[in-house]
Every structure is written in C-alpha cells, then in structure tokens.
Tab-separated table of C-alpha atoms in Angstrom:
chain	number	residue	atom	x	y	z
A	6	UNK	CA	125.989	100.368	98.264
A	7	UNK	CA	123.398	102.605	100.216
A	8	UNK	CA	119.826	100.754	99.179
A	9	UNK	CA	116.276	102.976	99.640
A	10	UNK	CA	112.902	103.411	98.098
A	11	UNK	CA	111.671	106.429	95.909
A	12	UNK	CA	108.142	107.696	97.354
A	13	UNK	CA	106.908	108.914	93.821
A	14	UNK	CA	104.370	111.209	93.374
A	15	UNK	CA	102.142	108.557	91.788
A	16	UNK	CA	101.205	107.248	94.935
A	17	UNK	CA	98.127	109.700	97.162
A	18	UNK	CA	100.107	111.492	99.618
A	19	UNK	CA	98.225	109.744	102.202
A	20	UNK	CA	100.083	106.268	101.882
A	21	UNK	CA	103.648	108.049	102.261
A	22	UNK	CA	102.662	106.734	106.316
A	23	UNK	CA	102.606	102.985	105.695
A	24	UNK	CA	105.343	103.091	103.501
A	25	UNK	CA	108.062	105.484	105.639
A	26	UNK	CA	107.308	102.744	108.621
A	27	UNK	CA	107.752	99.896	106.308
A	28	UNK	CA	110.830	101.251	105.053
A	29	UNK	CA	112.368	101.337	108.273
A	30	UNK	CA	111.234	97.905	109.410
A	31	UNK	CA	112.661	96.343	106.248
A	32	UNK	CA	115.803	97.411	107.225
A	33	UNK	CA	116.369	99.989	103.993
A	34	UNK	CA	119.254	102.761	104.406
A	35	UNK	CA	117.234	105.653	103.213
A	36	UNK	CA	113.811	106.660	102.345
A	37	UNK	CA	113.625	109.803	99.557
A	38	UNK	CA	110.197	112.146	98.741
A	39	UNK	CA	110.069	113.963	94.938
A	40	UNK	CA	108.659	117.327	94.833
A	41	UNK	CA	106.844	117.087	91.761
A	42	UNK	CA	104.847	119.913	90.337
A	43	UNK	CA	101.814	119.823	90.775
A	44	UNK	CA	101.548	116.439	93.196
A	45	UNK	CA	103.597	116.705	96.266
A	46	UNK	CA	105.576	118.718	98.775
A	47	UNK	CA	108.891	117.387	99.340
A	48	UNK	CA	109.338	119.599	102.621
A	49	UNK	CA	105.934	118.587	103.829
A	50	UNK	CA	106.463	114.956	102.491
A	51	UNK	CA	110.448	114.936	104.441
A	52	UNK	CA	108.572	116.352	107.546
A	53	UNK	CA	105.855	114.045	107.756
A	54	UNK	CA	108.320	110.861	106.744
A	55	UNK	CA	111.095	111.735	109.389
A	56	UNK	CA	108.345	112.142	112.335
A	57	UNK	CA	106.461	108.505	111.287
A	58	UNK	CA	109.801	106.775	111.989
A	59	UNK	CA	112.903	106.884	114.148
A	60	UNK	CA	116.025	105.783	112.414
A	61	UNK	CA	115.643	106.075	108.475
A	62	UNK	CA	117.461	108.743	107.048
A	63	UNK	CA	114.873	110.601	104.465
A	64	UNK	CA	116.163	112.319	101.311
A	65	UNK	CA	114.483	115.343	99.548
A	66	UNK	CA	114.532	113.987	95.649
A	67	UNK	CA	114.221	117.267	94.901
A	68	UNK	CA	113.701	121.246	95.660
A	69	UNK	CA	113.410	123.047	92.576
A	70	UNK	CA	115.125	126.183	92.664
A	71	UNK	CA	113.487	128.363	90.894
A	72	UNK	CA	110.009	127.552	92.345
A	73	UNK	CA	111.597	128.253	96.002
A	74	UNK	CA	113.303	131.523	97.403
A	75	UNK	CA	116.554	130.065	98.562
A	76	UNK	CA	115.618	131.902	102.104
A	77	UNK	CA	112.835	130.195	102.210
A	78	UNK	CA	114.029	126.837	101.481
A	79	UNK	CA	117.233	127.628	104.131
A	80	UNK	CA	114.916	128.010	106.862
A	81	UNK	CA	112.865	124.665	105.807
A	82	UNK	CA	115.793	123.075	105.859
A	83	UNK	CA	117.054	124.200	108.725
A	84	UNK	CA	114.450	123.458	111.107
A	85	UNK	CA	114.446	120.100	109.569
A	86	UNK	CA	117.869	119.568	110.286
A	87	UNK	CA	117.456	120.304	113.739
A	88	UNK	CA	114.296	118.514	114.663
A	89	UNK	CA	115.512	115.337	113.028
A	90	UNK	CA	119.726	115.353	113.371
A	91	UNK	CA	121.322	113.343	111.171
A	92	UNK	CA	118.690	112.401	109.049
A	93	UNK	CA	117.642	114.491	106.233
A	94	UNK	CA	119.450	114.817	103.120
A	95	UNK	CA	118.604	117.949	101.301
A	96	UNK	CA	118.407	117.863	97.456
A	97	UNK	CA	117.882	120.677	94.663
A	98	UNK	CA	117.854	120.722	91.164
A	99	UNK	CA	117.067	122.896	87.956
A	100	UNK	CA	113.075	121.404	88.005
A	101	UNK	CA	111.415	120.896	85.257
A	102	UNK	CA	111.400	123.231	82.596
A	103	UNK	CA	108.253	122.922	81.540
A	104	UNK	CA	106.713	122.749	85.028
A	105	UNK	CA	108.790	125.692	86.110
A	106	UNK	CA	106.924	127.463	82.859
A	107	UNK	CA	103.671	126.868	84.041
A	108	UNK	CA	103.874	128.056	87.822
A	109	UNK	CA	105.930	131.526	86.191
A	110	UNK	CA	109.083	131.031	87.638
A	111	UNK	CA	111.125	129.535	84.047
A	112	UNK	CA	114.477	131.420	84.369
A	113	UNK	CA	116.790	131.988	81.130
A	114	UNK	CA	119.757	130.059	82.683
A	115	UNK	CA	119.272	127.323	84.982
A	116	UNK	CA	122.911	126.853	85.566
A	117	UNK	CA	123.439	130.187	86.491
A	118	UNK	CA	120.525	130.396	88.704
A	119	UNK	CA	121.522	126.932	90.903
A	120	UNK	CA	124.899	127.550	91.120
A	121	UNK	CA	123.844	131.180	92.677
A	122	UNK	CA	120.849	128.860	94.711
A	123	UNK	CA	123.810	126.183	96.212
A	124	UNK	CA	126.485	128.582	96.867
A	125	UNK	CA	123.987	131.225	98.911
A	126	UNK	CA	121.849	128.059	100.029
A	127	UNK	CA	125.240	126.240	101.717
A	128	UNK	CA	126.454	129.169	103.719
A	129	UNK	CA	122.816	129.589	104.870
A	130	UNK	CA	123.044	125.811	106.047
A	131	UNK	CA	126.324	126.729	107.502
A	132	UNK	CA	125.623	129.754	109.774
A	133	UNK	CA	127.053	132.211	107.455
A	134	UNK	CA	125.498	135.931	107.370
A	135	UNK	CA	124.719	136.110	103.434
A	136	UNK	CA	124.940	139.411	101.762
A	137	UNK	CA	124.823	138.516	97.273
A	138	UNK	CA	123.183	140.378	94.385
A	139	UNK	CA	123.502	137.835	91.608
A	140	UNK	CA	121.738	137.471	88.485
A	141	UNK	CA	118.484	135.764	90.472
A	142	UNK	CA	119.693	135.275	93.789
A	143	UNK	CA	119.454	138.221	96.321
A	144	UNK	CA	120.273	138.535	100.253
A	145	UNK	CA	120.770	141.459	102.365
A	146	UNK	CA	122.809	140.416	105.226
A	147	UNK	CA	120.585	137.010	105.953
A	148	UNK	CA	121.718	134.922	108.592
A	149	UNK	CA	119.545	131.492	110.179
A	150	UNK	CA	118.496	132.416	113.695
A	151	UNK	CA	118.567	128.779	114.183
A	152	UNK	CA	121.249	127.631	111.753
A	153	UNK	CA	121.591	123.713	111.913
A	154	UNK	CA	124.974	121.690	112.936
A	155	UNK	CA	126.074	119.667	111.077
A	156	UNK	CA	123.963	121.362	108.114
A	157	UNK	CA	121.976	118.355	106.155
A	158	UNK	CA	124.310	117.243	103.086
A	159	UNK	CA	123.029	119.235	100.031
A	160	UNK	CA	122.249	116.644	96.855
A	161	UNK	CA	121.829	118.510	93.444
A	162	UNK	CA	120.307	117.049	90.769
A	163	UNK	CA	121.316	117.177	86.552
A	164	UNK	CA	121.988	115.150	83.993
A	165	UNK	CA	122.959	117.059	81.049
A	166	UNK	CA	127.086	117.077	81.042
A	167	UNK	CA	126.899	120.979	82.354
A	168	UNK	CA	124.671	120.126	85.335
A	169	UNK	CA	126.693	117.428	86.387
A	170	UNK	CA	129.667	118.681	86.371
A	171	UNK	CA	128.452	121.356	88.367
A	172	UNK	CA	126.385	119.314	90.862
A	173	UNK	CA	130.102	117.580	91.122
A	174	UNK	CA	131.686	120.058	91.701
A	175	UNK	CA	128.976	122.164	94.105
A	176	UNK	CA	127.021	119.456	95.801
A	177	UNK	CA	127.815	116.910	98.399
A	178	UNK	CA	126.373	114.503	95.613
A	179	UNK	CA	124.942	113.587	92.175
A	180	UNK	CA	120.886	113.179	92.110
A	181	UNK	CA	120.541	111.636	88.916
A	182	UNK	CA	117.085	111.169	86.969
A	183	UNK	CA	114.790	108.068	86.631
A	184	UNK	CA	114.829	105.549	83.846
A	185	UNK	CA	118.177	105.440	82.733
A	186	UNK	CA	120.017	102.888	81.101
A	187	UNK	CA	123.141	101.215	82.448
A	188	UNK	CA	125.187	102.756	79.901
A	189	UNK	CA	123.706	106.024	80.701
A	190	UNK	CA	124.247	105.944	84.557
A	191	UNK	CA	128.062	104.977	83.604
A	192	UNK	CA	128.221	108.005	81.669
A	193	UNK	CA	126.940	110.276	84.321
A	194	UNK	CA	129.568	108.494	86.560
A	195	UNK	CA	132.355	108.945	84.431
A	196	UNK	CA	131.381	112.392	84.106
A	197	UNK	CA	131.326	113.087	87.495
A	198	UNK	CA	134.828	111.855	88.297
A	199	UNK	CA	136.193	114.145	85.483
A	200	UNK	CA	134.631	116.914	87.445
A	201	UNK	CA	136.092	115.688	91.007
A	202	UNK	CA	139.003	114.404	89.049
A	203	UNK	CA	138.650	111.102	90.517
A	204	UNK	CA	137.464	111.903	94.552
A	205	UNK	CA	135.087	109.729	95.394
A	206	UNK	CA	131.441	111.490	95.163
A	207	UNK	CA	128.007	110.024	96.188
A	208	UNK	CA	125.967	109.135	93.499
A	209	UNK	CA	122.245	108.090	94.022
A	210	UNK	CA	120.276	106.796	90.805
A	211	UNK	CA	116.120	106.142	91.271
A	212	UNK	CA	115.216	102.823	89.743
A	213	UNK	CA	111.925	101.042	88.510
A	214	UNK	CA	111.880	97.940	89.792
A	215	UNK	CA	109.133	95.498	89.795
A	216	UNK	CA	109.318	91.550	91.128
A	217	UNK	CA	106.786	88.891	90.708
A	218	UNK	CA	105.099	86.942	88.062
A	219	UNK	CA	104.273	90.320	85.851
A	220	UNK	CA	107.359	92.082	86.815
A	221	UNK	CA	108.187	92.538	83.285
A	222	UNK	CA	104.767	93.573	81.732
A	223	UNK	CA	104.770	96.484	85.009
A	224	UNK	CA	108.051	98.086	84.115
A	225	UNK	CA	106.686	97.725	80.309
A	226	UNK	CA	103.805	99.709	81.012
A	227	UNK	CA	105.952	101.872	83.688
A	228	UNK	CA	109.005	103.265	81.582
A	229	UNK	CA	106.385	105.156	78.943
A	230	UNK	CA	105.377	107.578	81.113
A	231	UNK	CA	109.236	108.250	81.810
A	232	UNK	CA	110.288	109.544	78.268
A	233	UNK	CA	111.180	105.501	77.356
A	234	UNK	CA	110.452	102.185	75.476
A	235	UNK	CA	110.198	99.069	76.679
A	236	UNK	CA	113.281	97.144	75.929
A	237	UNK	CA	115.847	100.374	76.227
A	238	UNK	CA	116.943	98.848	79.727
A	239	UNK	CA	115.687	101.446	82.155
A	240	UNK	CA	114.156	99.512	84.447
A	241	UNK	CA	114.644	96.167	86.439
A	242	UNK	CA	112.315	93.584	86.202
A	243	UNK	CA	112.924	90.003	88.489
A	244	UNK	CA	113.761	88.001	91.309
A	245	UNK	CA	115.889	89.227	94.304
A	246	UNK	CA	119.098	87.616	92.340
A	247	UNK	CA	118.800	89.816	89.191
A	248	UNK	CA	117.613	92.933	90.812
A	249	UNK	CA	120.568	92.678	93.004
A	250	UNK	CA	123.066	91.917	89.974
A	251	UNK	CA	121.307	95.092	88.224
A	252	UNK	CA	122.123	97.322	91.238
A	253	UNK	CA	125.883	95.453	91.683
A	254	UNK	CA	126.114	96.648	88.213
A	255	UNK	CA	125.303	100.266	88.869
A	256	UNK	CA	127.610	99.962	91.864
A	257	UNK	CA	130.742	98.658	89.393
A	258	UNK	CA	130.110	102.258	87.338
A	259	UNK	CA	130.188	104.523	90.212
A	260	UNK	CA	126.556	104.653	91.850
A	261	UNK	CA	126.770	104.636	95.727
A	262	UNK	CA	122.743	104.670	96.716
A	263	UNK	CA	120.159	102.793	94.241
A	264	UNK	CA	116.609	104.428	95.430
A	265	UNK	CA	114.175	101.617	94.386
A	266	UNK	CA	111.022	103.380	92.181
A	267	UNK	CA	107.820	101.340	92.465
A	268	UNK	CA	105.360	100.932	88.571
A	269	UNK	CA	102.672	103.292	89.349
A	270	UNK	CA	100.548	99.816	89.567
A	271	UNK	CA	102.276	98.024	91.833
A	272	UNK	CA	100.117	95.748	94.166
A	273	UNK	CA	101.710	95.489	96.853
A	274	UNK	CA	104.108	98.210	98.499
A	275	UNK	CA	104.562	96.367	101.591
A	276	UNK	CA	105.797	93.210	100.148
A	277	UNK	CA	108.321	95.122	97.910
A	278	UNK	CA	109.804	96.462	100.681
A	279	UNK	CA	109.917	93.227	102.229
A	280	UNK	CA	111.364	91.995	99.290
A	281	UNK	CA	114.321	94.760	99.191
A	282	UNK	CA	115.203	94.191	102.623
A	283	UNK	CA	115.029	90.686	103.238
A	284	UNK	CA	116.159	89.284	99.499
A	285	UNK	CA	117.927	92.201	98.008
A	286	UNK	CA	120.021	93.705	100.599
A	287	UNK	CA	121.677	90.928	101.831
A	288	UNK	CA	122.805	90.457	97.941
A	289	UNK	CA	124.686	93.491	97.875
C-alpha cells in the first residue's frame, strides 16, 4: 500500500512549501493538492508542489470538469507532465454540485459530461488530434503541440455506484471521497471490481487522521464539517500501531494508496509527517 498526505484546502496556500519538502523527507510515496472551490488551485498547487521537491510524485485530488474546458486542462496537464516526468498524477471528477452552481457551470448530467471530459481529455494526453461534438464537450481537430510521453495517469473521482463504475471503467483509478467508513470504502471496492470484473484497479481513499494525546477530540471536531458524526468511523484517531491497522484494513478491502488528511487544527504538520514516515510506514 502506496502511503501520502492530502494538502487540504484548510490549510493557507502558503504552507503547501513546508509541507511538499516534508513530505518528501519523511519518506511518503505521494503528495496530492484538492481543487476546492473557492480555496485553491490544484494546477497551481501541483506546479508549485512538484518544483519544491525532487522525487515525490504529486497527485491532483481533483479537476472539476465542468469548471475547466477539457482543452484547457489538456494543455495544463501536459506541460506538467513534461516539466516533471513521472510525477504527476492527474485527477478529475464531477465537482461539487453545489459549488459548480455557484461559479455557473452546473451541467444537467454529470455522467454524461465526464465521460465526454475523460474520453476527449485521454487522447489529448495521448497525442491524438481530437475532432467530437458531444452533448458538452466540443473539439475541432485539437491536437497538443507538446503532447506528453508517457501521458500522467488520469484518476477520476465518484462515489455514487454510477460514478464508480464509470471512473472503473474510464480512469486509470478510483479517487474516492473523504470521511468514509470502513464499510463504505469496501463497498466502493467491491463496486469497482464488478466494473473491472475483478482486474486489479488503483484505489486511493483520503483519510483524517490525527495522533497524540487529543487525537480523538480532533477527528471529533474534524468529521462535522465533512457531512459526519463523531462515532460513524470516518476517521482514525491513535498511535502509529492503530493508524497502521486502520489503513491494513482499507488495504484487505481493495484500497491501494491511503492519502493521510490532517483536522483542520492540527498543531503540528511537520511532526505528522514524521510520524507517517517513520512509525506508520514501516507498519504497512
């Protein structure tokens, strides 16, 4: 299991420094920015995060399509790809509805928008010249003039049983959303192996952790803001030996990458990464 840290929009965008470099030094597999109306830019936020460090793969947690011309977001992605080989993993999802709402850009069918969005997106990505007149997406004969190879690995994001199946089945991976229980993460597993009936497909779940002596009371006043209640189970609260169980858990239902999402109050970011990479990892 692949273990990273979730830069959440919660945190000023001026600390996403510090953190990318600790990351790295605490020996963490991947790093991943949100793009979270109206807080953040993930493509700034992947841009900045892959030039602070050297090594640490960075992860776009994610583009929402109908926010971002899939031109647009080819290009991004593109030049990303081949500044920083290897490294970024693009992601895209639905976005929030009600977000999506607010900046004008709420479409009547999500599905049918992002499969439209991948399909045009990953030729893009792939040097194709893309000619489509879909339902939202349109291209006359567009082709990158600097097309990247290998093309980053496109993550899309769902977790209603439409969207994953079709992030299963379009995707090189599942994105799946924050505070979720066990049982619900198992779910979206099963799910997606009934869509790749039974191929092994990348999974990565964000998860609110918090160690120390208030661990629990953090992740208690944490989960709230995510749609939950405290005591539902979604979120991890402990020493290195039960955060690691936690994750080995998630592993055992399908999850491949566990991206580690700090409370919103958490004291010290540099010592949690210390902690994942020096206690955690080594338990996995």
């Amino acid at each position: 299991m692949r273990l990273g840290l979730t830069y959440v929009p919660t945190f000023p965008p001026e600390r996403l420094r510090e953190v990318a470099i600790g990351a790295e030094a605490a020996g963490l597999d991947e790093l991943w920015v949100w793009e979270d109306c109206f807080e953040q830019s993930g493509i700034a936020s992947a841009a900045a995060a892959l030039a602070w460090t050297s090594t640490i793969p960075v992860g776009i947690g994610l583009l929402p399509a109908p926010l971002r011309n899939v031109a647009l977001t080819a290009m991004e992605l593109a030049t990303l790809g081949r500044l920083f080989p290897g490294r970024l993993v693009a992601g895209v999802g639905h976005g929030v509805q009600s977000w999506m709402g607010q900046a004008g850009a709420r479409v009547a069918s999500p599905l049918t928008l992002l499969e439209e969005y991948a399909t045009a997106l990953r030729r893009l990505l792939g040097g194709d010249r893309v000619t489509v007149q879909g339902r939202y997406v349109t291209l006359d004969d567009v082709a990158l003039g600097w097309a990247p190879s290998p093309p980053p690995p496109l993550m899309l994001g769902g977790v209603g049983p439409r969207s994953l199946t079709q992030a299963a089945r379009l995707g090189d991976g599942n994105l799946l959303g924050t505070a979720m229980t066990e049982e619900e993460v198992r779910a979206a597993c099963d799910a997606v192996r009934a869509a790749r009936d039974g191929d092994p497909h990348p999974v990565v779940v964000s998860v609110i952790v918090a160690t120390g002596p208030d661990a629990q009371e953090r992740v208690d006043r944490e989960v709230p803001h995510w749609g939950r209640a405290p005591g539902e189970g979604a979120a991890v609260a402990g020493d290195a030996a039960t955060v690691a169980a936690a994750f080995r858990r998630l592993g055992d239902a399908g999850v491949t990458s566990v991206a580690v999402h700090p409370t919103r109050d958490e004291p010290d970011l540099a010592g949690l990464l210390r902690f994942l990479g020096r206690e955690v990892r080594p338990l996995l």
